[in-house]
Short mmCIF file of C-alpha atoms in Angstrom, two decimals:
data_model
loop_
_atom_site.label_atom_id
_atom_site.label_comp_id
_atom_site.label_asym_id
_atom_site.label_seq_id
_atom_site.Cartn_x
_atom_site.Cartn_y
_atom_site.Cartn_z
CA MET A 1 -62.00 -6.86 93.60
CA SER A 2 -63.30 -3.67 91.97
CA PRO A 3 -61.08 -0.59 92.61
CA ALA A 4 -64.24 1.30 93.62
CA ILE A 5 -65.08 -1.31 96.28
CA THR A 6 -61.44 -1.31 97.50
CA HIS A 7 -61.58 2.47 97.86
CA ILE A 8 -64.86 2.33 99.82
CA GLN A 9 -63.41 -0.49 101.93
CA LYS A 10 -60.35 1.58 102.90
CA GLN A 11 -62.51 4.56 103.78
CA LEU A 12 -64.67 2.34 106.00
CA TRP A 13 -61.60 0.92 107.73
CA SER A 14 -60.43 4.45 108.45
CA LEU A 15 -63.79 5.31 110.00
CA LEU A 16 -64.26 2.05 111.91
CA PHE A 17 -60.67 1.53 113.03
CA PRO A 18 -58.83 4.89 113.01
CA GLU A 19 -56.12 3.62 115.34
CA ASN A 20 -55.03 1.15 112.69
CA GLY A 21 -54.32 3.75 110.05
CA GLY A 22 -57.03 2.72 107.63
CA GLY A 23 -56.65 -1.03 107.47
CA GLY A 24 -53.19 -1.71 108.87
CA GLY A 25 -52.09 -4.96 110.47
CA GLY A 26 -54.08 -4.35 113.66
CA ALA A 27 -57.41 -4.80 111.90
CA THR A 28 -58.87 -8.25 112.52
CA ILE A 29 -59.95 -10.60 109.77
CA LYS A 30 -63.52 -10.30 111.06
CA SER A 31 -63.46 -6.51 110.88
CA ARG A 32 -62.07 -6.66 107.35
CA LYS A 33 -64.91 -8.96 106.29
CA ILE A 34 -67.48 -6.60 107.81
CA ALA A 35 -65.96 -3.59 106.07
CA THR A 36 -65.80 -5.48 102.77
CA SER A 37 -69.49 -6.50 103.04
CA ILE A 38 -70.54 -2.94 103.82
CA ALA A 39 -68.40 -1.65 100.95
CA ILE A 40 -70.01 -4.07 98.49
CA THR A 41 -73.49 -3.14 99.75
CA LEU A 42 -72.82 0.59 99.47
CA PHE A 43 -71.33 0.17 96.02
CA GLY A 44 -74.40 -1.82 94.96
CA LEU A 45 -76.70 0.87 96.28
CA TYR A 46 -74.68 3.56 94.55
CA PHE A 47 -74.76 1.61 91.29
CA ALA A 48 -78.53 1.11 91.61
CA TYR A 49 -78.98 4.81 92.35
CA GLU A 50 -76.95 5.79 89.30
CA LYS A 51 -78.85 3.33 87.13
CA ILE A 52 -82.38 4.10 88.34
CA SER A 53 -82.24 7.82 89.14
CA LYS A 54 -81.02 8.81 85.68
CA PRO A 55 -82.69 7.93 82.38
CA PRO A 56 -80.83 5.75 79.86
CA LYS A 57 -78.24 7.72 77.91
CA GLN A 58 -80.05 7.17 74.62
CA LEU A 59 -83.13 9.00 76.01
CA ARG A 60 -81.47 12.03 77.56
CA HIS A 61 -82.27 14.18 74.52
CA ILE A 62 -85.90 14.22 75.74
CA PRO A 63 -86.95 16.63 78.54
CA GLN A 64 -86.95 14.71 81.81
CA GLY A 65 -88.67 15.10 85.15
CA GLY A 66 -86.64 15.00 88.34
CA PHE A 67 -86.46 11.44 89.67
CA PHE A 68 -87.05 12.23 93.35
CA LYS A 69 -89.49 15.08 92.79
CA TYR A 70 -91.82 13.00 90.62
CA LEU A 71 -91.38 9.91 92.79
CA TYR A 72 -92.24 11.82 95.96
CA ASN A 73 -95.39 13.30 94.45
CA PHE A 74 -96.43 9.89 93.13
CA MET A 75 -95.78 8.07 96.40
CA THR A 76 -97.69 10.66 98.44
CA MET A 77 -100.60 10.42 95.96
CA ARG A 78 -100.55 14.13 95.25
CA PRO A 79 -103.54 15.09 93.06
CA TYR A 80 -102.56 14.18 89.53
CA ASP A 81 -103.76 17.45 88.06
CA GLU A 82 -101.30 19.23 90.38
CA ILE A 83 -98.49 16.94 89.20
CA VAL A 84 -99.41 17.84 85.62
CA GLU A 85 -99.60 21.54 86.45
CA LYS A 86 -96.30 21.76 88.34
CA ILE A 87 -94.08 18.98 86.99
CA THR A 88 -95.04 17.18 83.79
CA GLY A 89 -97.10 19.91 82.10
CA PRO A 90 -94.16 22.34 81.84
CA LEU A 91 -92.00 19.50 80.51
CA GLY A 92 -94.48 18.73 77.73
CA ALA A 93 -94.87 22.43 76.93
CA LYS A 94 -91.13 22.96 76.48
CA THR A 95 -91.10 21.69 72.92
CA ASP A 96 -93.33 21.47 69.87
CA HIS A 97 -93.18 17.65 69.97
CA GLY A 98 -94.49 17.57 73.56
CA LEU A 99 -92.58 14.45 74.65
CA TYR A 100 -91.08 14.11 78.12
CA ILE A 101 -89.67 11.30 80.23
CA VAL A 102 -90.20 10.39 83.89
CA PHE A 103 -89.59 7.37 86.11
CA ASP A 104 -93.04 5.84 86.71
CA VAL A 105 -94.53 2.37 87.29
CA TYR A 106 -92.94 1.16 84.03
CA GLY A 107 -89.48 2.55 84.81
CA TRP A 108 -88.12 5.40 82.67
CA THR A 109 -90.97 6.02 80.24
CA VAL A 110 -91.56 8.51 77.43
CA HIS A 111 -94.90 10.32 77.76
CA VAL A 112 -96.81 11.58 74.71
CA THR A 113 -98.87 14.79 75.00
CA ARG A 114 -99.72 15.57 71.36
CA PRO A 115 -102.53 14.04 69.22
CA GLU A 116 -100.37 13.20 66.20
CA ALA A 117 -97.84 11.22 68.25
CA ALA A 118 -100.65 9.48 70.15
CA LYS A 119 -102.19 8.39 66.85
CA LYS A 120 -98.99 6.74 65.64
CA LEU A 121 -98.36 5.07 69.00
CA LEU A 122 -101.86 3.59 69.30
CA LEU A 123 -102.49 2.62 65.69
CA LYS A 124 -99.15 1.00 64.92
CA ALA A 125 -99.65 -1.98 67.22
CA ASP A 126 -96.89 -4.05 65.59
CA LEU A 127 -94.33 -1.29 66.05
CA PHE A 128 -95.57 -0.36 69.53
CA PRO A 129 -97.17 -3.43 71.17
CA LYS A 130 -98.23 -3.37 74.80
CA ILE A 131 -95.48 -4.28 77.23
CA ASP A 132 -95.64 -7.65 78.95
CA MET A 133 -96.37 -6.69 82.56
CA ASN A 134 -96.92 -10.26 83.71
CA VAL A 135 -93.24 -11.04 84.13
CA LYS A 136 -92.60 -8.88 87.20
CA ARG A 137 -96.12 -8.60 88.57
CA ARG A 138 -97.64 -12.05 88.10
CA ASN A 139 -97.68 -12.81 91.83
CA THR A 140 -98.62 -9.34 93.04
CA LEU A 141 -102.12 -8.56 94.26
CA PHE A 142 -102.85 -6.58 91.11
CA GLY A 143 -101.29 -9.28 88.97
CA LYS A 144 -103.41 -12.05 90.49
CA PHE A 145 -106.59 -9.98 90.09
CA ALA A 146 -106.19 -8.37 86.70
CA MET A 147 -103.10 -9.51 84.81
CA GLY A 148 -103.96 -13.07 83.93
CA PRO A 149 -104.80 -14.37 80.45
CA ASN A 150 -107.28 -11.64 79.53
CA ILE A 151 -107.96 -9.33 76.63
CA ILE A 152 -106.44 -6.30 78.40
CA PHE A 153 -102.99 -7.63 79.28
CA LEU A 154 -102.32 -10.43 76.80
CA ILE A 155 -100.02 -9.71 73.88
CA GLY A 156 -99.17 -11.37 70.59
CA LYS A 157 -101.01 -14.37 69.15
CA HIS A 158 -102.73 -15.31 72.42
CA TRP A 159 -104.34 -11.85 72.54
CA LYS A 160 -105.41 -11.99 68.89
CA ASP A 161 -106.97 -15.42 69.34
CA GLN A 162 -108.85 -14.32 72.44
CA ARG A 163 -109.97 -11.05 70.86
CA SER A 164 -111.68 -12.90 68.00
CA VAL A 165 -113.71 -14.88 70.55
CA LEU A 166 -114.43 -12.19 73.13
CA ASN A 167 -114.96 -8.96 71.20
CA PRO A 168 -118.46 -9.99 70.05
CA ALA A 169 -119.44 -10.82 73.64
CA PHE A 170 -118.25 -7.49 75.03
CA ARG A 171 -119.95 -5.57 72.23
CA ARG A 172 -123.26 -7.36 72.81
CA SER A 173 -123.23 -6.76 76.59
CA MET A 174 -125.69 -3.86 76.68
CA PRO A 175 -128.24 -4.44 79.49
CA VAL A 176 -130.03 -1.08 79.23
CA HIS A 177 -133.10 -2.30 81.13
CA LEU A 178 -130.90 -3.53 83.99
CA PHE A 179 -129.31 -0.09 84.31
CA GLY A 180 -132.76 1.47 84.50
CA ASP A 181 -133.91 -0.98 87.18
CA LEU A 182 -130.80 -0.29 89.27
CA THR A 183 -131.31 3.45 88.88
CA GLN A 184 -134.83 3.15 90.30
CA LYS A 185 -133.39 1.14 93.18
CA LEU A 186 -130.87 3.92 93.77
CA PHE A 187 -133.60 6.57 93.80
CA PHE A 188 -135.22 4.76 96.72
CA GLU A 189 -131.99 5.14 98.71
CA LEU A 190 -131.41 8.76 97.62
CA ASP A 191 -134.90 9.78 98.73
CA LYS A 192 -133.92 8.81 102.26
CA GLN A 193 -131.10 11.39 102.24
CA LEU A 194 -132.82 14.51 100.90
CA ASP A 195 -132.53 16.35 104.22
CA THR A 196 -128.74 16.26 104.11
CA SER A 197 -125.87 16.45 101.65
CA VAL A 198 -125.34 13.18 99.80
CA GLU A 199 -121.89 11.58 99.42
CA PHE A 200 -122.46 11.05 95.74
CA HIS A 201 -119.26 9.37 94.60
CA GLU A 202 -119.63 6.66 97.23
CA ILE A 203 -123.16 5.98 95.95
CA MET A 204 -121.95 5.82 92.35
CA VAL A 205 -119.29 3.28 93.34
CA ARG A 206 -122.01 1.13 94.86
CA TRP A 207 -124.37 1.54 91.90
CA THR A 208 -121.74 0.65 89.30
CA LEU A 209 -120.59 -2.33 91.39
CA ASP A 210 -124.12 -3.76 91.36
CA ALA A 211 -124.37 -3.09 87.62
CA ILE A 212 -121.12 -4.82 86.73
CA GLY A 213 -121.72 -7.74 89.12
CA ILE A 214 -125.16 -8.58 87.71
CA ALA A 215 -124.32 -7.76 84.09
CA GLY A 216 -120.92 -9.47 84.35
CA PHE A 217 -121.81 -12.84 85.86
CA ASN A 218 -125.26 -12.53 87.44
CA PHE A 219 -123.90 -11.90 90.93
CA ASP A 220 -125.73 -9.27 92.96
CA PHE A 221 -123.42 -7.49 95.38
CA ASN A 222 -126.53 -5.62 96.62
CA SER A 223 -124.18 -2.74 97.29
CA VAL A 224 -126.76 0.04 96.96
CA ALA A 225 -129.05 -1.37 99.66
CA GLU A 226 -126.39 -3.04 101.84
CA PRO A 227 -123.09 -1.13 101.46
CA THR A 228 -121.34 -2.97 104.30
CA ASN A 229 -122.19 -6.57 103.45
CA GLU A 230 -119.48 -9.23 103.26
CA TRP A 231 -118.84 -9.21 99.50
CA VAL A 232 -118.94 -5.45 99.10
CA THR A 233 -116.48 -5.00 101.96
CA ARG A 234 -114.18 -7.68 100.57
CA TYR A 235 -114.16 -6.20 97.08
CA GLU A 236 -113.50 -2.68 98.41
CA ARG A 237 -110.52 -3.92 100.46
CA ILE A 238 -109.04 -5.61 97.41
CA MET A 239 -109.48 -2.55 95.19
CA SER A 240 -108.09 -0.19 97.83
CA ALA A 241 -105.00 -2.37 98.26
CA ASN A 242 -104.52 -2.52 94.49
CA THR A 243 -103.85 1.23 94.34
CA ASP A 244 -101.12 1.35 97.00
CA PRO A 245 -98.34 3.33 95.26
CA LEU A 246 -95.54 1.57 97.20
CA PHE A 247 -96.38 -1.83 95.69
CA MET A 248 -97.14 -0.34 92.28
CA LEU A 249 -93.66 1.15 92.01
CA PHE A 250 -91.80 -1.68 93.74
CA PRO A 251 -93.50 -5.02 92.93
CA SER A 252 -90.53 -6.96 94.36
CA PHE A 253 -91.63 -5.90 97.86
CA GLU A 254 -94.67 -8.08 97.27
CA THR A 255 -93.21 -10.92 95.24
CA LYS A 256 -90.13 -11.44 97.44
CA TRP A 257 -90.82 -9.81 100.78
CA LEU A 258 -94.55 -10.29 101.33
CA PHE A 259 -93.94 -11.80 104.79
CA LEU A 260 -92.87 -8.33 105.96
CA PHE A 261 -96.29 -6.81 105.17
CA PRO A 262 -99.11 -8.46 107.17
CA LYS A 263 -101.83 -6.14 105.81
CA ARG A 264 -100.75 -7.01 102.28
CA ARG A 265 -100.92 -10.72 103.10
CA GLN A 266 -104.45 -10.20 104.37
CA ALA A 267 -105.42 -8.50 101.10
CA HIS A 268 -104.09 -11.54 99.21
CA GLN A 269 -106.25 -13.80 101.36
CA GLU A 270 -109.32 -11.65 100.62
CA LEU A 271 -108.55 -11.85 96.89
CA ASP A 272 -108.21 -15.64 97.06
CA ILE A 273 -111.71 -15.89 98.54
CA PHE A 274 -113.10 -13.55 95.87
CA LEU A 275 -111.50 -15.53 93.03
CA GLU A 276 -112.73 -18.84 94.48
CA LYS A 277 -116.27 -17.42 94.40
CA MET A 278 -115.85 -16.53 90.74
CA GLU A 279 -114.57 -20.04 89.99
CA GLU A 280 -117.67 -21.46 91.64
CA ILE A 281 -119.96 -19.21 89.59
CA ILE A 282 -118.20 -20.13 86.33
CA SER A 283 -118.45 -23.83 87.07
CA LYS A 284 -122.18 -23.58 87.82
CA LYS A 285 -122.79 -21.45 84.72
CA ARG A 286 -121.15 -24.07 82.49
CA LYS A 287 -123.41 -26.78 83.91
CA VAL A 288 -126.54 -24.64 83.55
CA LEU A 289 -125.77 -23.82 79.92
CA ALA A 290 -125.14 -27.48 79.17
CA ASN A 291 -128.49 -28.57 80.62
CA ASP A 292 -130.86 -25.62 80.06
CA THR A 293 -131.64 -25.07 76.39
CA THR A 294 -133.98 -22.15 77.13
CA ILE A 295 -131.05 -19.82 77.95
CA ALA A 296 -129.96 -19.72 74.31
CA GLU A 297 -133.44 -18.49 73.37
CA LYS A 298 -133.27 -15.42 75.65
CA LYS A 299 -132.63 -11.98 74.23
CA THR A 300 -128.96 -11.06 74.09
CA SER A 301 -129.68 -8.00 76.26
CA GLU A 302 -130.95 -10.28 79.05
CA LYS A 303 -127.78 -12.38 79.18
CA ASP A 304 -124.85 -11.64 81.48
CA LEU A 305 -121.35 -11.26 80.08
CA LEU A 306 -120.23 -14.67 81.34
CA THR A 307 -123.05 -16.34 79.39
CA LEU A 308 -122.14 -14.35 76.28
CA MET A 309 -118.46 -15.30 76.64
CA LEU A 310 -119.32 -18.99 77.00
CA GLU A 311 -121.58 -18.83 73.95
CA ALA A 312 -118.92 -16.97 71.95
CA SER A 313 -116.38 -19.57 73.01
CA GLN A 314 -118.60 -22.37 71.74
CA GLU A 315 -119.32 -20.56 68.47
CA GLY A 316 -115.75 -19.35 67.87
CA ASN A 317 -112.46 -20.99 66.96
CA GLY A 318 -111.20 -21.61 70.45
CA LYS A 319 -112.71 -22.71 73.76
CA LEU A 320 -111.98 -20.49 76.74
CA THR A 321 -110.69 -22.13 79.89
CA ASP A 322 -112.15 -21.32 83.30
CA GLU A 323 -108.96 -19.39 84.06
CA GLU A 324 -109.43 -17.24 80.94
CA LEU A 325 -113.10 -16.63 81.73
CA GLN A 326 -112.30 -15.61 85.30
CA SER A 327 -109.46 -13.36 84.17
CA ASN A 328 -111.65 -11.58 81.64
CA LEU A 329 -114.37 -11.00 84.23
CA CYS A 330 -111.74 -9.41 86.46
CA ALA A 331 -110.63 -7.33 83.48
CA PHE A 332 -114.23 -6.22 83.07
CA PHE A 333 -114.23 -4.98 86.68
CA LEU A 334 -110.95 -3.15 86.06
CA ALA A 335 -112.18 -1.51 82.86
CA GLY A 336 -115.71 -0.67 83.87
CA HIS A 337 -116.22 -0.17 87.60
CA ASP A 338 -114.31 2.70 89.27
CA THR A 339 -113.82 4.49 85.96
CA THR A 340 -117.58 4.68 85.32
CA ALA A 341 -118.36 5.64 88.92
CA ASN A 342 -115.88 8.49 88.63
CA ALA A 343 -117.17 9.59 85.20
CA LEU A 344 -120.75 9.79 86.52
CA SER A 345 -119.59 11.71 89.59
CA TYR A 346 -117.75 14.24 87.41
CA ALA A 347 -120.77 14.55 85.10
CA VAL A 348 -123.04 15.38 88.06
CA TYR A 349 -120.40 17.83 89.33
CA ASN A 350 -120.38 19.61 85.96
CA LEU A 351 -124.18 19.74 85.92
CA ALA A 352 -124.26 21.10 89.47
CA THR A 353 -121.77 23.86 88.65
CA ASN A 354 -123.35 24.73 85.28
CA PRO A 355 -127.09 25.27 85.96
CA LYS A 356 -127.90 26.28 82.37
CA VAL A 357 -126.35 23.08 81.04
CA GLN A 358 -128.25 21.11 83.67
CA GLN A 359 -131.58 22.67 82.69
CA LYS A 360 -130.98 22.14 78.96
CA ALA A 361 -130.11 18.48 79.57
CA ARG A 362 -133.21 18.04 81.76
CA GLU A 363 -135.45 19.55 79.07
CA GLU A 364 -134.05 17.07 76.55
CA ALA A 365 -134.68 14.15 78.91
CA ASN A 366 -138.27 15.28 79.49
CA ARG A 367 -138.86 15.78 75.78
CA VAL A 368 -137.79 12.22 74.99
CA LEU A 369 -139.04 10.38 78.10
CA GLY A 370 -142.04 12.58 78.88
CA ASP A 371 -142.68 15.03 81.70
CA LYS A 372 -145.08 12.92 83.77
CA PRO A 373 -143.99 12.61 87.45
CA VAL A 374 -143.01 8.94 87.15
CA ASP A 375 -139.76 7.09 86.55
CA VAL A 376 -139.28 6.16 82.91
CA LEU A 377 -136.68 3.62 81.84
CA PRO A 378 -135.19 4.66 78.48
CA THR A 379 -134.90 2.23 75.62
CA MET A 380 -131.84 1.89 73.42
CA ASP A 381 -133.60 3.85 70.67
CA GLN A 382 -134.46 6.68 73.09
CA LEU A 383 -130.81 6.98 74.14
CA GLN A 384 -130.00 7.94 70.55
CA GLU A 385 -132.59 10.73 70.75
CA MET A 386 -130.72 12.59 73.53
CA PRO A 387 -127.59 13.95 71.78
CA TYR A 388 -127.10 16.87 74.17
CA ILE A 389 -126.78 14.59 77.20
CA TYR A 390 -124.28 12.55 75.20
CA ARG A 391 -122.29 15.75 74.61
CA VAL A 392 -122.33 16.40 78.36
CA ILE A 393 -120.88 12.92 78.88
CA LYS A 394 -118.16 13.42 76.26
CA GLU A 395 -117.16 16.86 77.53
CA THR A 396 -117.00 15.48 81.07
CA MET A 397 -114.66 12.70 79.94
CA ARG A 398 -112.50 15.25 78.12
CA ARG A 399 -112.26 17.73 80.98
CA ASN A 400 -112.28 15.31 83.93
CA VAL A 401 -110.30 12.27 82.90
CA THR A 402 -110.79 9.11 84.94
CA ALA A 403 -107.77 7.16 83.62
CA THR A 404 -104.65 9.30 83.28
CA GLY A 405 -102.88 7.21 80.66
CA VAL A 406 -102.65 3.94 78.74
CA ILE A 407 -100.61 0.83 79.48
CA ALA A 408 -97.13 1.47 78.13
CA ARG A 409 -96.02 0.29 74.72
CA GLU A 410 -92.49 -0.81 73.78
CA ALA A 411 -90.77 0.20 70.56
CA GLN A 412 -89.78 -2.90 68.57
CA GLU A 413 -87.21 -1.04 66.48
CA ASP A 414 -85.52 2.34 66.27
CA THR A 415 -88.19 4.80 65.19
CA GLU A 416 -89.49 8.33 65.80
CA LEU A 417 -92.49 10.07 67.36
CA ALA A 418 -93.27 13.67 66.40
CA GLY A 419 -89.82 13.82 64.82
CA VAL A 420 -88.04 12.67 67.99
CA TYR A 421 -85.73 9.64 67.94
CA ILE A 422 -87.14 6.69 69.93
CA PRO A 423 -84.64 3.82 70.25
CA LYS A 424 -85.68 0.16 70.22
CA GLY A 425 -86.84 -1.07 73.63
CA THR A 426 -88.11 2.33 74.81
CA ARG A 427 -91.32 2.30 76.79
CA VAL A 428 -93.86 4.90 75.71
CA THR A 429 -97.28 5.89 77.05
CA VAL A 430 -99.96 8.47 76.27
CA ASP A 431 -100.76 11.06 78.92
CA ILE A 432 -104.50 11.42 78.35
CA MET A 433 -104.99 14.33 80.75
CA GLU A 434 -102.29 16.40 79.10
CA ILE A 435 -103.83 15.89 75.66
CA HIS A 436 -107.35 16.65 76.89
CA ARG A 437 -106.23 19.81 78.68
CA ASN A 438 -103.65 20.99 76.19
CA ASN A 439 -104.30 24.57 75.09
CA LYS A 440 -102.37 23.82 71.90
CA VAL A 441 -105.13 21.32 71.08
CA TRP A 442 -108.31 22.61 72.74
CA LYS A 443 -109.50 26.20 73.13
CA ASP A 444 -109.90 27.15 76.82
CA PRO A 445 -109.56 23.50 77.86
CA GLU A 446 -110.43 24.17 81.51
CA ILE A 447 -113.91 25.44 80.60
CA PHE A 448 -116.79 22.95 80.54
CA ASN A 449 -118.53 23.33 77.19
CA PRO A 450 -120.60 20.42 75.80
CA GLU A 451 -121.04 22.27 72.50
CA ARG A 452 -117.48 21.27 71.61
CA PHE A 453 -119.01 17.93 70.62
CA ALA A 454 -121.88 19.32 68.54
CA PRO A 455 -121.88 18.44 64.81
CA GLY A 456 -119.25 20.60 63.12
CA GLY A 457 -117.93 21.70 66.50
CA GLU A 458 -114.44 21.91 67.92
CA ALA A 459 -114.10 18.18 68.55
CA GLU A 460 -114.47 17.40 64.87
CA LYS A 461 -111.85 20.01 63.97
CA VAL A 462 -109.21 18.90 66.50
CA ALA A 463 -109.74 15.27 65.45
CA LYS A 464 -107.87 16.18 62.25
CA MET A 465 -104.75 16.74 64.37
CA GLY A 466 -104.61 13.08 65.41
CA MET A 467 -106.04 11.47 68.53
CA SER A 468 -107.17 14.38 70.67
CA PHE A 469 -110.00 12.65 72.58
CA LEU A 470 -108.97 9.43 74.30
CA PRO A 471 -111.16 8.59 77.31
CA PHE A 472 -111.10 4.92 76.30
CA SER A 473 -107.77 4.95 74.43
CA ASN A 474 -108.01 3.99 70.74
CA GLY A 475 -106.85 1.52 68.15
CA GLN A 476 -106.95 -2.26 68.46
CA ARG A 477 -106.44 -2.09 72.23
CA GLN A 478 -109.29 0.32 72.93
CA CYS A 479 -110.98 -0.22 76.31
CA ILE A 480 -113.23 -3.29 76.22
CA GLY A 481 -115.64 -1.65 78.67
CA MET A 482 -116.32 1.42 76.50
CA ASN A 483 -119.80 0.59 75.19
CA PHE A 484 -120.89 -0.78 78.55
CA SER A 485 -119.75 2.35 80.39
CA LEU A 486 -121.34 4.73 77.89
CA ALA A 487 -124.65 2.86 78.11
CA GLU A 488 -124.59 3.11 81.92
CA GLN A 489 -124.02 6.85 81.75
CA ARG A 490 -126.60 7.45 79.03
CA VAL A 491 -129.30 5.59 80.99
CA PHE A 492 -128.50 7.01 84.42
CA LEU A 493 -128.17 10.73 83.64
CA PRO A 494 -131.55 11.40 81.95
CA MET A 495 -133.37 9.43 84.65
CA PHE A 496 -131.46 11.31 87.35
CA LEU A 497 -132.08 14.73 85.77
CA ARG A 498 -135.83 14.13 85.53
CA LYS A 499 -135.95 13.12 89.20
CA TYR A 500 -133.66 15.67 90.89
CA GLU A 501 -132.19 19.12 90.66
CA VAL A 502 -128.56 19.04 91.82
CA SER A 503 -126.27 21.67 93.38
CA LEU A 504 -123.11 21.83 95.49
CA PRO A 505 -123.25 22.56 99.24
CA GLU A 506 -122.04 26.05 100.21
CA ASP A 507 -119.00 24.61 101.97
CA SER A 508 -118.03 22.22 99.16
CA ILE A 509 -114.29 21.73 98.69
CA HIS A 510 -115.03 21.41 94.97
CA LYS A 511 -116.26 24.97 94.42
CA ASP A 512 -113.41 25.94 92.10
CA LYS A 513 -112.53 22.55 90.63
CA PRO A 514 -112.88 18.86 91.52
CA VAL A 515 -110.43 17.80 94.22
CA VAL A 516 -109.15 14.37 93.22
CA THR A 517 -106.88 11.60 94.41
CA GLY A 518 -105.62 8.35 92.93
CA VAL A 519 -102.84 6.67 91.00
CA GLY A 520 -103.78 5.98 87.40
CA ILE A 521 -107.53 6.28 88.07
CA LEU A 522 -108.63 9.66 89.43
CA THR A 523 -111.34 9.76 92.11
CA PRO A 524 -113.11 12.83 93.54
CA VAL A 525 -112.52 13.36 97.26
CA ASP A 526 -115.43 13.87 99.68
CA PHE A 527 -117.82 14.69 96.85
CA LYS A 528 -121.11 15.79 98.43
CA ILE A 529 -124.13 17.21 96.59
CA ASN A 530 -127.53 18.65 97.48
CA LEU A 531 -130.61 17.17 95.84
CA LYS A 532 -134.01 18.73 95.28
CA LYS A 533 -136.67 16.18 94.38
CA LEU A 534 -138.75 17.18 91.33
CA TYR A 535 -141.46 14.52 91.70
#
């Protein structure tokens, strides 16, 4: 038996049976067994504490965040910008290289906060491939929903094979007319609420859910008109459960001890129903495509993503299974739903708090779409004629990040980042917020200034430093929902600006800055706006 366990055992005997002098002959065999079991348990806990609460020895040359301090703030879902301001920001600012290490959902992980290091990490995919998250999380709620055989989480040859089939489908999914139709539908609902402050983020979540459901696999959640219907409610429960920090940090609670968490079991049941519905839709779509030759003749812009994936599968080198199709549709939700709803909410916040920017953007929309008091649905060509609104979108995504980082990479050999030794097996991620708000990269990063992205502006200059603008990551593993999300934003904002003038209520909690919550994806809290109808 280990000397450490024997020592703990003797101490326990002294506490439990003081009359026996710390384990003398009077102690019973039963009591000795109890003390031994407790000693082994305590030693195991101590060993786990020593192993988990301190970073690996080979990484202790990098500034580290306190284990319990960071963990507490993460578990209590403290606003991420406050965590950056008070904990991780000072760590990254300590050195010129800007690296720091904290214990997060990947374990002890090195965080990158400088553009040059981010560039190396994201472009050298062979040296820093994505970690395989499926091993520990396959049977978690998040794992079942998002971490199957899809283009986000696959690695190695399977990912490369799937990318060659799916990338064309994702790039071609650009239903601009659909976004315009849904925006008109949203206006009908907004007009009912002009006498009161509008909970705008909630409405954006509903609007983007309808957009991704119809564009993804021709399923109308009808969330804008019926926000409490069965499928909307089910989806919201699943997504809410997916962001529970307890199960994100400790997946074994879910994979081994699920019976202890009845609410979590219920969320799994809801997910099973949702996935069964997707299986049904995929099966029907296959049959329709096999029997209806007119579908192939439709414009690409009129086809949902599932149709495009099936067509790409037939045209490409490999046929996608139903499991792969379903998994990639779930990945599409993950990449393009909440993130876009949040980005649009932040864009409207920035317009509301910067009236001159709002007016300039409105004038551009009216110049391109006309100033008649009617809704006008922009075409793809017209979107290209509104560069200032596009700058508003980009500056919003710089200043108000929706995703705080990228899925961790793992060093395949001993290497370096920004001159710092990174041993083989180290997990590394990019902290997007800290790059976007780094005053060593951007001038006055807290100020909202769309002109940063004008031709010859600051954005072009800082791009020479490396990867300084990463709302969708970069490199081979760039977000698959990027073009789709940008098209949604570029259609919605000019239509919205022509229809309404927007401001914050006097009692808004967001007067000074957006108040946010979330783990990984940042969501504005209680975001209400006032609308003045212009026609």
